[in-house]
Amino acid sequence: MAIHTFIDILKRALDEEMTRDASVHLLGEDVAAGGAFGVTRGLADKHGATRVRNTPISEAAITGLATGAALAGIRPVLEIMFIDFATLALDCLLNQTAKYRYMSGGQLTVPLVVRTQAGAAGGAAAQHSQSLETFFIHIPGLVVVAPSSPIEAYGLLKSAIRLGEPVIFIEHKRLYTMKEELPQDFALPAIGKARVAREGTDVTLIAYSAMVQTALEAAKELESNGISTEVIDLRTLLPLDMDTISQSVSKTHRVLIAHEAVQNGGMGAEIAARIGAELFDELDGPVQRVGCPFAPIPFAPELERALLPGSHHIVQVARRMMGLESV
Amino acid sequence: MAIHTFIDILKRALDEEMTRDASVHLLGEDVAAGGAFGVTRGLADKHGATRVRNTPISEAAITGLATGAALAGIRPVLEIMFIDFATLALDCLLNQTAKYRYMSGGQLTVPLVVRTQAGAAGGAAAQHSQSLETFFIHIPGLVVVAPSSPIEAYGLLKSAIRLGEPVIFIEHKRLYTMKEELPQDFALPAIGKARVAREGTDVTLIAYSAMVQTALEAAKELESNGISTEVIDLRTLLPLDMDTISQSVSKTHRVLIAHEAVQNGGMGAEIAARIGAELFDELDGPVQRVGCPFAPIPFAPELERALLPGSHHIVQVARRMMGLESV
Amino acid sequence: MYRMLWRIRLFEGQVQRLAAAGEVPGFPHLSTGQEAVAVGVCAHLSREDALYTSHRGHGHILAKGSDLEATLAEIIGRESGLCRGRGGSMHLVDVRHGVMGATGVVAGNLALAAGAAWAAQAQGKSNLAVAFFGDGATGAGVFHETLNLASLWKLPMLFVCENNGYAEFTSRDEHSNVNHVSHFAKPYSIPTKTIDGNDLKVVHAEAAEAIASIRAGHGPYLLECMTFRMAGHYVGDAQQYRSKEELAAMIEKCPIERLKRHLLADGVPATVLDAIQVEAKNEIEQASLRARAAARPDPATVMDDVYTSPTLHAISG
Amino acid sequence: MYRMLWRIRLFEGQVQRLAAAGEVPGFPHLSTGQEAVAVGVCAHLSREDALYTSHRGHGHILAKGSDLEATLAEIIGRESGLCRGRGGSMHLVDVRHGVMGATGVVAGNLALAAGAAWAAQAQGKSNLAVAFFGDGATGAGVFHETLNLASLWKLPMLFVCENNGYAEFTSRDEHSNVNHVSHFAKPYSIPTKTIDGNDLKVVHAEAAEAIASIRAGHGPYLLECMTFRMAGHYVGDAQQYRSKEELAAMIEKCPIERLKRHLLADGVPATVLDAIQVEAKNEIEQASLRARAAARPDPATVMDDVYTSPTLHAISG
Ligand SMILES: Cc1ncc(C[n+]2csc(CCOP(=O)(O)OP(=O)(O)O)c2C)c(N)n1
Ligand SMILES: Cc1ncc(C[n+]2csc(CCOP(=O)(O)OP(=O)(O)O)c2C)c(N)n1
Ligand SMILES: [Mg+2]
Ligand SMILES: [Mg+2]
């Protein structure tokens, strides 16, 4: 068993999928040079420059090109360097990519994966630190996946490439250097299913992407406070796996949702609304959210730290939910 | 007292603001010819071609241009013809317009109003019918306003122009031909405050934009069912006026939120989450949402009608909430 | 080709009549007056060549071979329509005939056409992609991004601009001071020509040359066809912004009249031409009768085809 | 101007050292080697002229007159920084000196600069707007949309492209087959020149001409300055993608060495030049000491300045 960083394991997943299926092609700014984070380094040498293609800085056109190629039978894996710039691709993703199958009355499908980097990672400031998954969960026709660790990324990326739908695949920058051992026997996870990352009985803590790691830390600390926390890793944000959530909530009766994105109008809002409507009678108290306060990400580290939600916020809210801390 | 359509009254508000303040300028595709719906017809003749400027079909650049002009002391009112194409302007709105004040440490402000048309209006199909307000409520630095009638549009547009912040002003196509009398004495509404459009005691029905009219219809029908409905017209979607909501919920203890946008990840999610967290003890039952099912807007009228939320959906859910209908 | 011109002309006339009668949902855009571009270009395309078009695309789609009845059925929102009534006038797709799609977003699918061209190149196929668009679309950044990509990667793609001098109600000189769309191709060294788009003979010959160049592996080509929008921007547009003189010039420019004169001069008997026109009229009328009699979509199927995988469908919020 | 070249060079050196020492958050991009463009262009600007720049903008901002200490303080995230530590290296704004902003989104503020130019025009003011950007930015659609708008409305705007032959780790020939950025201006009839951006004398003279043309009301102008990125894309970039020969050519191209040779040839004594260099070094060192000693922002103020109106602040979610 080998230990892999998030970066290495993504590369491995891409490499294996390209080897398995000749229609898989990589596209994006600097991808032949490895991309901004080195994920695709070496793949051009191995699979050829046609299948690993550098593009100009034209987010709109390369997303359109990838969509058109997907409609024509290629399986592109497109990298949009930062999710902050995915807005440049959003017209295409919203108005073409996501709607093609529906608008054509089922004649066409768009087997496309858009990999993109999200999240704050220390001083990247307001235009390189955002968590914008909410834009995508509001678009019928898309699938949104956000892995929480190297192993998760490996399986989910492979599943996403094989799915045959347009998938937005969100990689958190802070996870890139995280290491994990890849087990030898490994069943690919199903897109659309969440997983229980840690079992517990008092509070259901729902997270995704890097926040799952933060949630696990918080859960540890909460354990020493006598609070047993069940951590759910959503894996797929769209569609949302309410079954897994519901099973957990029927056990704990308390829910805390944590994400790095701005709280207002964030993913947590939808989850809280669904739980509030579908599991109302199961709840012993209000569903709580921990998210980013309503401001852009500031540059100075003190400010960035002050803004971003961390495990201490989760611990504090969870303690309050258990009556261990006053409001 | 004169009777005005939504279109006429918007024109009147623009005309008056341009007369009051020489820094107000209109920009957009075909605005000198009146725009796609005739809202700005005649204003170029009156205020001159410099202040009412046709632009090329360049949503990204004209939004940037308007933002740069606002930073330099102009008060642009920019029209983006359909909110469906606002995604082409979203990079600018998200990464420049909304963040400028914050990133510059308070040195600059962006007094800009972006008018845009939203909603389904019969056969406009998947790329001309969307309700995309949710993208904007998730962006710190923006203000989002969505009037529900001609009178509302008149006051809110004037207030938005005077506010001095970047405001997304969403006009529902179905309201354009609605007529109302404009009272002579008229205090401009404050941005950020909701209004109670109809008082009631059993259910709080929260809506905005054209859905307020639908909600009022539903409320009438519910009255004949013996259900007293309080209808809240949000007016401003960002920031959200929780005070008005809270007052109503403390009275009715039941909440139903209705909007035309796709329900998943929509505005209603945030409202429901806030109510669920902040007013948990006031609730007699789950907060319910009525929104668009998760699909693009289809073309054929039968399909469009089948998809869009209408007053009968509201009535049905409200009756169920009151125990008058089984689930 | 004379027949196809009439088919399109009469098809658009039929759409206009049905729209006036309230049978067409939404706001269809007619290609009346611009038929020669569609017919002249599509004459050189095979089914495997991918066609993308704009909001004004009925003509292109018919010229590419799509069925009259299924196309009309889509435009009036029937289950038997090309897209089962989901798409409508601005979103026609007919994969069987290589019609990969129309779009209501100006310039919104130009890069998709480049993607089709890239796919053909990557798969070692010989087919090409054609994108039809209006002059207004050249204001959109993605048009320029796509020119760059197409030239950089030598994509087998034909850009066809129908320059009708208008974008909605605003004339070209308020959109750009670049007189000819072909000028935009020059920095990229994309071969380009500005031609008379109302003369089918010219369009046919120039399209042949352009497509031969693309098929020979010389990369993209841009054809700017000067043409004339005989109808308003959309059905119902009163066109107060156009001068009487301009509208009067219409008959002179009409591509059907022009071709008719050519053919008569070439010795084709008028009776033959008249017969074609009558046949086309009958075809359209028959297709229209059948399309209008066809079933409307079942509201219960409204959630079909959002996703491919039924598992995603089942649990999607 | 020789002094300003050194100021920028040594400023960037200081940023690089501080970054290596972990004192600079994020990933600053240095303009080392490209100083002549900043100095030669900004020499002609007044405070009222609006300057917009890219992610590689330190030099432009210093040349426009911003304070060394406040600029550095911003780059290391202090409360005394230009933007109170909110912006950082890629988001420098200094309204007092007409520095309207840098951006981390490639090409993201070109249209904003056009907006500043339009505002000046609409307000009847005589000032202009300058936008600095890299060659990579020409791949972005909004660059072309902005060229069109600027030429159509005859905006008083100077486009300055620093063509350093690279976008990140990929050389220009993988981004476009258009050799010169100036070619993009041609369809719009925007006057344009491609010049040696490493020779301050050349830049200064050509910028004078361009700006005179703009101030005379002839509309926008595009200046393409061929230059050389002496550092990596960002601090820490190992630059394995560049050849030894290419890096060796650096010293030959260095704009400071070039100007020095000019000045010596003109008879300026070497001692004078050396003294300027030493003074610049002292200035930077003093500014750096003060900036590093300055207070860090107070975390309690993190929600300041999201909105202007306190009422919006108070109730925003
Ligand atoms: C991105 C976008 N912006 C605006 C519109 C509204 N609109 C529809 S058609 C049109 C004019 C298009 O002009 P042109 O490309 O010349 O095509 P034509 O209608 O002349 O065939 C506009 C502005 C749109 N559909 N898409
Ligand atoms: C819209 C966008 N896409 C991608 C990036 C990532 N990125 C940052 S700098 C850069 C290269 C820019 O090249 P160029 O414009 O030539 O400027 P240079 O770095 O050479 O000064 C890229 C691709 C970005 N910042 N913004
Ligand atoms: Mg046109
Ligand atoms: Mg460069």
Coordinates of N, CA and C in Angstrom, one line a residue, chain A residues 51-207:
Chain A
R51 N -4.2 14.6 -26.2 CA -5.1 14.2 -25.2 C -4.9 15.0 -23.9
V52 N -3.9 15.8 -23.8 CA -3.6 16.6 -22.7 C -3.3 18.0 -23.2
R53 N -4.3 18.8 -23.4 CA -4.2 20.1 -24.2 C -4.2 21.3 -23.4
N54 N -3.1 22.1 -23.5 CA -3.1 23.5 -23.0 C -4.1 24.3 -23.8
T55 N -4.7 25.2 -23.1 CA -5.6 26.1 -23.7 C -5.2 27.6 -23.4
P56 N -5.7 28.5 -24.3 CA -5.5 29.9 -23.9 C -6.4 30.2 -22.7
I57 N -6.2 31.4 -22.2 CA -7.0 31.9 -21.0 C -8.3 32.4 -21.5
S58 N -9.2 31.4 -21.8 CA -10.5 31.6 -22.5 C -11.5 30.7 -21.8
E59 N -11.8 31.0 -20.6 CA -12.7 30.1 -19.8 C -14.0 29.8 -20.5
A60 N -14.6 30.8 -21.1 CA -15.9 30.6 -21.8 C -15.7 29.7 -22.9
A61 N -14.8 30.0 -23.8 CA -14.7 29.1 -25.0 C -14.2 27.7 -24.7
I62 N -13.3 27.5 -23.8 CA -12.9 26.2 -23.5 C -14.0 25.3 -22.9
T63 N -14.9 26.0 -22.1 CA -16.0 25.2 -21.6 C -17.0 24.9 -22.7
G64 N -17.2 25.8 -23.6 CA -18.0 25.5 -24.7 C -17.4 24.5 -25.6
L65 N -16.1 24.6 -25.8 CA -15.4 23.6 -26.6 C -15.6 22.2 -26.0
A66 N -15.4 22.1 -24.7 CA -15.5 20.8 -24.0 C -16.9 20.3 -24.1
T67 N -17.8 21.2 -24.0 CA -19.2 20.7 -24.1 C -19.6 20.2 -25.5
G68 N -19.1 20.9 -26.5 CA -19.4 20.5 -27.9 C -18.7 19.2 -28.1
A69 N -17.5 19.0 -27.6 CA -16.8 17.8 -27.8 C -17.5 16.6 -27.1
A70 N -18.0 16.9 -25.9 CA -18.7 15.9 -25.2 C -20.0 15.5 -25.9
L71 N -20.6 16.4 -26.6 CA -21.8 16.1 -27.4 C -21.4 15.2 -28.6
A72 N -20.2 15.3 -29.0 CA -19.7 14.6 -30.1 C -19.0 13.3 -29.8
G73 N -19.1 12.9 -28.5 CA -18.5 11.6 -28.2 C -17.2 11.5 -27.4
I74 N -16.6 12.7 -27.2 CA -15.3 12.8 -26.4 C -15.8 12.8 -25.0
R75 N -14.9 12.4 -24.1 CA -15.2 12.6 -22.6 C -14.1 13.5 -22.1
P76 N -14.4 14.8 -22.2 CA -13.4 15.8 -21.7 C -13.4 15.9 -20.2
V77 N -12.2 16.1 -19.7 CA -12.0 16.5 -18.3 C -11.4 17.9 -18.4
L78 N -12.1 18.9 -18.1 CA -11.7 20.2 -18.3 C -11.3 20.8 -16.9
E79 N -10.1 21.5 -16.9 CA -9.7 22.1 -15.6 C -10.0 23.6 -15.7
I80 N -10.8 24.2 -14.8 CA -10.9 25.6 -14.7 C -10.1 26.0 -13.4
M81 N -9.0 26.7 -13.6 CA -8.0 26.8 -12.7 C -8.4 27.2 -11.3
F82 N -9.3 28.1 -11.1 CA -9.9 28.5 -9.8 C -11.4 28.6 -10.0
I83 N -12.2 28.1 -9.0 CA -13.6 28.2 -9.1 C -14.1 29.7 -9.2
D84 N -13.2 30.6 -8.7 CA -13.5 32.0 -8.8 C -13.7 32.4 -10.3
F85 N -13.0 31.7 -11.2 CA -13.2 32.1 -12.6 C -14.2 31.2 -13.3
A86 N -14.8 30.3 -12.6 CA -15.8 29.5 -13.2 C -17.0 30.3 -13.6
T87 N -17.2 31.5 -13.0 CA -18.3 32.4 -13.4 C -18.1 32.8 -14.9
L88 N -16.9 32.8 -15.4 CA -16.6 33.1 -16.8 C -17.1 31.9 -17.7
A89 N -17.3 30.8 -17.1 CA -17.8 29.6 -17.8 C -19.2 29.4 -17.6
L90 N -19.8 30.2 -16.7 CA -21.2 29.9 -16.2 C -22.3 30.0 -17.2
D91 N -22.1 30.9 -18.1 CA -23.2 31.0 -19.2 C -23.3 29.7 -19.9
C92 N -22.1 29.2 -20.3 CA -22.1 27.9 -21.0 C -22.7 26.8 -20.1
L93 N -22.2 26.7 -18.9 CA -22.6 25.6 -18.0 C -24.1 25.6 -17.7
L94 N -24.6 26.8 -17.5 CA -26.0 27.0 -17.2 C -26.9 26.9 -18.4
N95 N -26.5 27.6 -19.5 CA -27.5 27.7 -20.6 C -27.3 26.6 -21.7
Q96 N -26.1 26.0 -21.7 CA -25.8 25.0 -22.7 C -25.6 23.6 -22.0
T97 N -24.5 23.5 -21.4 CA -24.1 22.2 -20.8 C -25.2 21.5 -20.0
A98 N -25.8 22.2 -19.1 CA -26.7 21.6 -18.1 C -28.0 21.3 -18.8
K99 N -28.4 22.1 -19.8 CA -29.7 22.0 -20.4 C -29.8 21.1 -21.7
Y100 N -28.6 20.7 -22.2 CA -28.7 20.1 -23.5 C -29.5 18.9 -23.6
R101 N -29.4 18.0 -22.6 CA -30.1 16.8 -22.6 C -31.6 17.1 -22.6
Y102 N -32.0 18.0 -21.7 CA -33.4 18.3 -21.6 C -34.0 19.0 -22.8
M103 N -33.3 20.0 -23.2 CA -33.8 20.8 -24.4 C -33.9 20.0 -25.7
S104 N -33.0 19.0 -25.8 CA -33.0 18.2 -27.0 C -34.0 17.1 -26.9
G105 N -34.8 17.1 -25.9 CA -35.7 16.0 -25.7 C -35.0 14.6 -25.5
G106 N -33.8 14.6 -24.9 CA -33.2 13.4 -24.6 C -32.3 12.9 -25.8
Q107 N -32.1 13.6 -26.8 CA -31.3 13.2 -28.0 C -29.8 13.1 -27.6
L108 N -29.4 14.0 -26.7 CA -27.9 14.2 -26.5 C -27.6 14.1 -25.0
T109 N -26.4 13.7 -24.7 CA -25.9 13.8 -23.3 C -24.6 14.5 -23.3
V110 N -24.2 15.0 -22.2 CA -22.9 15.7 -22.0 C -22.0 15.1 -21.0
P111 N -21.2 14.1 -21.4 CA -20.3 13.4 -20.5 C -19.1 14.2 -20.2
L112 N -19.2 15.2 -19.3 CA -18.1 16.1 -19.1 C -17.8 16.3 -17.6
V113 N -16.5 16.3 -17.3 CA -16.1 16.6 -15.9 C -15.4 17.9 -15.9
V114 N -15.8 18.9 -15.1 CA -15.1 20.1 -14.9 C -14.4 20.1 -13.5
R115 N -13.1 19.9 -13.5 CA -12.3 20.0 -12.3 C -12.0 21.5 -12.0
T116 N -12.2 21.8 -10.7 CA -11.8 23.2 -10.4 C -11.4 23.3 -8.9
Q117 N -10.6 24.3 -8.6 CA -10.0 24.4 -7.3 C -10.8 25.5 -6.5
A118 N -11.1 25.2 -5.2 CA -11.9 26.1 -4.4 C -11.2 26.3 -3.1
G119 N -11.7 27.3 -2.4 CA -11.4 27.5 -1.0 C -10.2 28.4 -0.7
A120 N -10.2 28.8 0.6 CA -9.1 29.7 1.0 C -7.9 28.8 1.4
A121 N -6.7 29.4 1.2 CA -5.5 28.6 1.5 C -4.4 29.5 2.0
G122 N -4.8 30.6 2.6 CA -3.7 31.5 3.2 C -3.3 32.6 2.3
G123 N -4.0 33.7 2.4 CA -3.5 34.9 1.7 C -3.8 35.0 0.2
A124 N -4.6 34.1 -0.3 CA -4.9 34.1 -1.7 C -5.9 35.2 -2.0
A125 N -6.5 35.7 -1.0 CA -7.4 36.9 -1.1 C -8.7 36.7 -1.9
A126 N -9.4 37.8 -2.1 CA -10.8 37.8 -2.4 C -11.1 37.1 -3.7
Q127 N -10.2 37.1 -4.7 CA -10.5 36.5 -6.0 C -9.9 35.1 -6.2
H128 N -9.3 34.6 -5.2 CA -8.7 33.2 -5.4 C -9.0 32.3 -4.2
S129 N -10.0 32.6 -3.5 CA -10.3 31.9 -2.2 C -11.7 31.4 -2.1
Q130 N -12.5 31.6 -3.1 CA -13.9 31.5 -2.8 C -14.4 30.0 -2.9
S131 N -15.5 29.8 -2.3 CA -16.2 28.5 -2.3 C -17.6 28.8 -3.0
L132 N -17.7 28.4 -4.2 CA -18.9 28.9 -5.0 C -19.8 27.8 -5.4
E133 N -19.7 26.6 -4.7 CA -20.5 25.5 -5.1 C -22.0 25.8 -5.2
T134 N -22.5 26.8 -4.5 CA -23.9 27.0 -4.5 C -24.4 27.4 -5.8
F135 N -23.6 28.1 -6.6 CA -24.1 28.5 -8.0 C -24.5 27.2 -8.7
F136 N -23.8 26.2 -8.5 CA -24.0 25.0 -9.3 C -25.1 24.1 -8.8
I137 N -25.3 24.1 -7.5 CA -26.4 23.2 -7.0 C -27.8 23.7 -7.4
H138 N -27.8 24.9 -7.9 CA -29.1 25.5 -8.3 C -29.4 25.3 -9.8
I139 N -28.5 24.5 -10.5 CA -28.7 24.3 -11.9 C -29.1 22.9 -12.3
P140 N -30.4 22.8 -12.7 CA -30.9 21.4 -13.0 C -30.1 20.9 -14.2
G141 N -29.6 19.7 -14.1 CA -28.9 19.0 -15.2 C -27.4 18.8 -14.8
L142 N -26.9 19.6 -13.8 CA -25.6 19.4 -13.4 C -25.5 18.4 -12.2
V143 N -24.3 17.9 -12.0 CA -24.0 17.0 -10.8 C -22.8 17.7 -10.1
V144 N -22.8 17.8 -8.8 CA -21.7 18.5 -8.1 C -21.1 17.6 -7.1
V145 N -19.8 17.4 -7.2 CA -19.1 16.5 -6.3 C -18.0 17.2 -5.6
A146 N -17.7 17.0 -4.3 CA -16.7 17.7 -3.6 C -16.0 16.7 -2.6
P147 N -14.9 16.1 -3.1 CA -14.2 15.1 -2.2 C -13.6 15.7 -1.0
S148 N -13.4 14.9 0.0 CA -12.9 15.4 1.3 C -11.5 14.9 1.7
S149 N -10.9 14.0 0.9 CA -9.6 13.4 1.2 C -9.1 12.8 -0.1
P150 N -7.8 12.4 -0.1 CA -7.2 11.7 -1.2 C -8.0 10.5 -1.7
I151 N -8.3 9.6 -0.8 CA -9.0 8.4 -1.2 C -10.3 8.7 -1.8
E152 N -11.0 9.7 -1.2 CA -12.3 10.1 -1.7 C -12.2 10.7 -3.1
A153 N -11.1 11.5 -3.3 CA -10.9 12.1 -4.5 C -10.7 11.1 -5.6
Y154 N -9.9 10.1 -5.3 CA -9.6 9.0 -6.2 C -10.8 8.3 -6.8
G155 N -11.6 7.9 -5.8 CA -12.8 7.2 -6.2 C -13.8 8.0 -6.9
L156 N -14.1 9.2 -6.3 CA -15.1 10.1 -6.9 C -14.8 10.6 -8.3
L157 N -13.5 10.9 -8.5 CA -13.1 11.4 -9.8 C -13.3 10.3 -10.9
K158 N -12.9 9.1 -10.5 CA -13.2 8.0 -11.5 C -14.7 7.8 -11.7
S159 N -15.4 7.8 -10.7 CA -16.9 7.7 -10.8 C -17.5 8.8 -11.7
A160 N -17.0 10.0 -11.4 CA -17.5 11.2 -12.1 C -17.2 11.1 -13.6
I161 N -16.0 10.6 -14.0 CA -15.6 10.5 -15.4 C -16.5 9.4 -16.1
R162 N -16.8 8.4 -15.3 CA -17.6 7.3 -15.9 C -19.1 7.6 -15.9
L163 N -19.6 8.6 -15.2 CA -21.0 8.9 -15.0 C -21.8 9.2 -16.3
G164 N -21.1 10.0 -17.1 CA -21.8 10.4 -18.4 C -22.8 11.6 -18.2
E165 N -22.6 12.3 -17.2 CA -23.4 13.6 -17.0 C -22.4 14.7 -16.8
P166 N -22.8 16.0 -17.0 CA -21.9 17.1 -16.7 C -21.7 17.2 -15.1
V167 N -20.4 17.0 -14.7 CA -20.1 17.0 -13.3 C -19.2 18.1 -13.0
I168 N -19.5 18.9 -12.0 CA -18.6 19.9 -11.4 C -17.8 19.2 -10.3
F169 N -16.5 19.1 -10.4 CA -15.7 18.4 -9.4 C -14.8 19.4 -8.7
I170 N -15.1 19.6 -7.4 CA -14.5 20.7 -6.7 C -13.4 20.2 -5.8
E171 N -12.2 20.7 -6.0 CA -11.1 20.3 -5.2 C -10.6 21.4 -4.3
H172 N -10.6 21.1 -3.0 CA -10.2 22.2 -2.1 C -8.7 22.3 -2.0
K173 N -8.2 23.5 -2.2 CA -6.7 23.7 -2.2 C -6.0 23.2 -1.0
R174 N -6.7 23.4 0.2 CA -6.0 23.0 1.4 C -5.8 21.5 1.5
L175 N -6.6 20.7 0.7 CA -6.4 19.3 0.8 C -5.3 18.8 -0.1
Y176 N -4.7 19.6 -1.0 CA -3.8 19.1 -2.0 C -2.6 18.4 -1.4
T177 N -2.2 18.8 -0.2 CA -1.0 18.2 0.3 C -1.3 17.1 1.3
M178 N -2.6 16.9 1.5 CA -3.0 15.8 2.5 C -2.6 14.4 1.9
K179 N -2.2 13.6 2.8 CA -1.8 12.2 2.4 C -2.7 11.1 3.0
E180 N -2.8 10.1 2.2 CA -3.6 8.9 2.7 C -3.1 7.7 2.0
E181 N -3.3 6.6 2.6 CA -3.0 5.3 2.0 C -4.2 4.8 1.2
L182 N -3.9 4.4 0.0 CA -5.0 3.9 -0.8 C -5.1 2.4 -0.6
P183 N -6.3 1.9 -0.2 CA -6.4 0.5 0.0 C -6.4 -0.3 -1.3
Q184 N -6.0 -1.5 -1.2 CA -5.8 -2.3 -2.5 C -7.2 -2.6 -3.1
D185 N -8.1 -3.1 -2.3 CA -9.4 -3.4 -2.9 C -10.3 -2.1 -2.7
F186 N -10.8 -1.7 -3.7 CA -11.4 -0.4 -3.7 C -12.6 -0.4 -4.6
A187 N -13.8 -0.3 -4.0 CA -15.0 -0.2 -4.9 C -15.3 1.3 -5.1
L188 N -15.5 1.6 -6.4 CA -15.8 3.0 -6.7 C -17.1 3.5 -6.1
P189 N -17.0 4.7 -5.4 CA -18.2 5.2 -4.8 C -19.3 5.6 -5.8
A190 N -20.5 5.4 -5.4 CA -21.6 5.9 -6.3 C -21.8 7.4 -6.2
I191 N -21.9 8.0 -7.3 CA -22.2 9.5 -7.3 C -23.6 9.6 -6.8
G192 N -23.8 10.5 -5.9 CA -25.2 10.7 -5.3 C -25.4 10.1 -3.9
K193 N -24.3 9.5 -3.4 CA -24.4 8.9 -2.1 C -23.5 9.5 -1.1
A194 N -24.0 9.9 0.0 CA -23.1 10.4 1.1 C -22.5 9.2 1.9
R195 N -21.5 9.5 2.7 CA -21.0 8.5 3.6 C -20.9 9.0 5.0
V196 N -20.9 8.1 5.9 CA -20.8 8.4 7.3 C -19.3 8.3 7.6
A197 N -18.7 9.5 7.9 CA -17.2 9.5 8.1 C -16.8 9.2 9.5
R198 N -17.8 9.3 10.4 CA -17.6 9.0 11.8 C -18.9 8.8 12.4
E199 N -19.1 7.7 13.2 CA -20.4 7.5 13.8 C -20.5 8.1 15.2
G200 N -21.7 8.5 15.5 CA -22.0 9.2 16.8 C -23.4 9.2 17.0
T201 N -23.8 9.6 18.2 CA -25.2 9.5 18.6 C -25.9 10.8 19.1
D202 N -25.1 11.8 19.4 CA -25.7 13.1 19.9 C -26.0 14.1 18.9
V203 N -25.0 14.3 18.0 CA -25.2 15.4 17.0 C -24.8 14.9 15.6
T204 N -25.6 15.2 14.6 CA -25.2 14.9 13.2 C -24.5 16.2 12.7
L205 N -23.3 16.0 12.3 CA -22.5 17.1 11.7 C -22.3 16.9 10.3
I206 N -22.9 17.7 9.4 CA -22.9 17.5 8.0 C -21.8 18.4 7.3
A207 N -20.9 17.9 6.5 CA -19.9 18.7 5.9 C -19.5 18.1 4.5

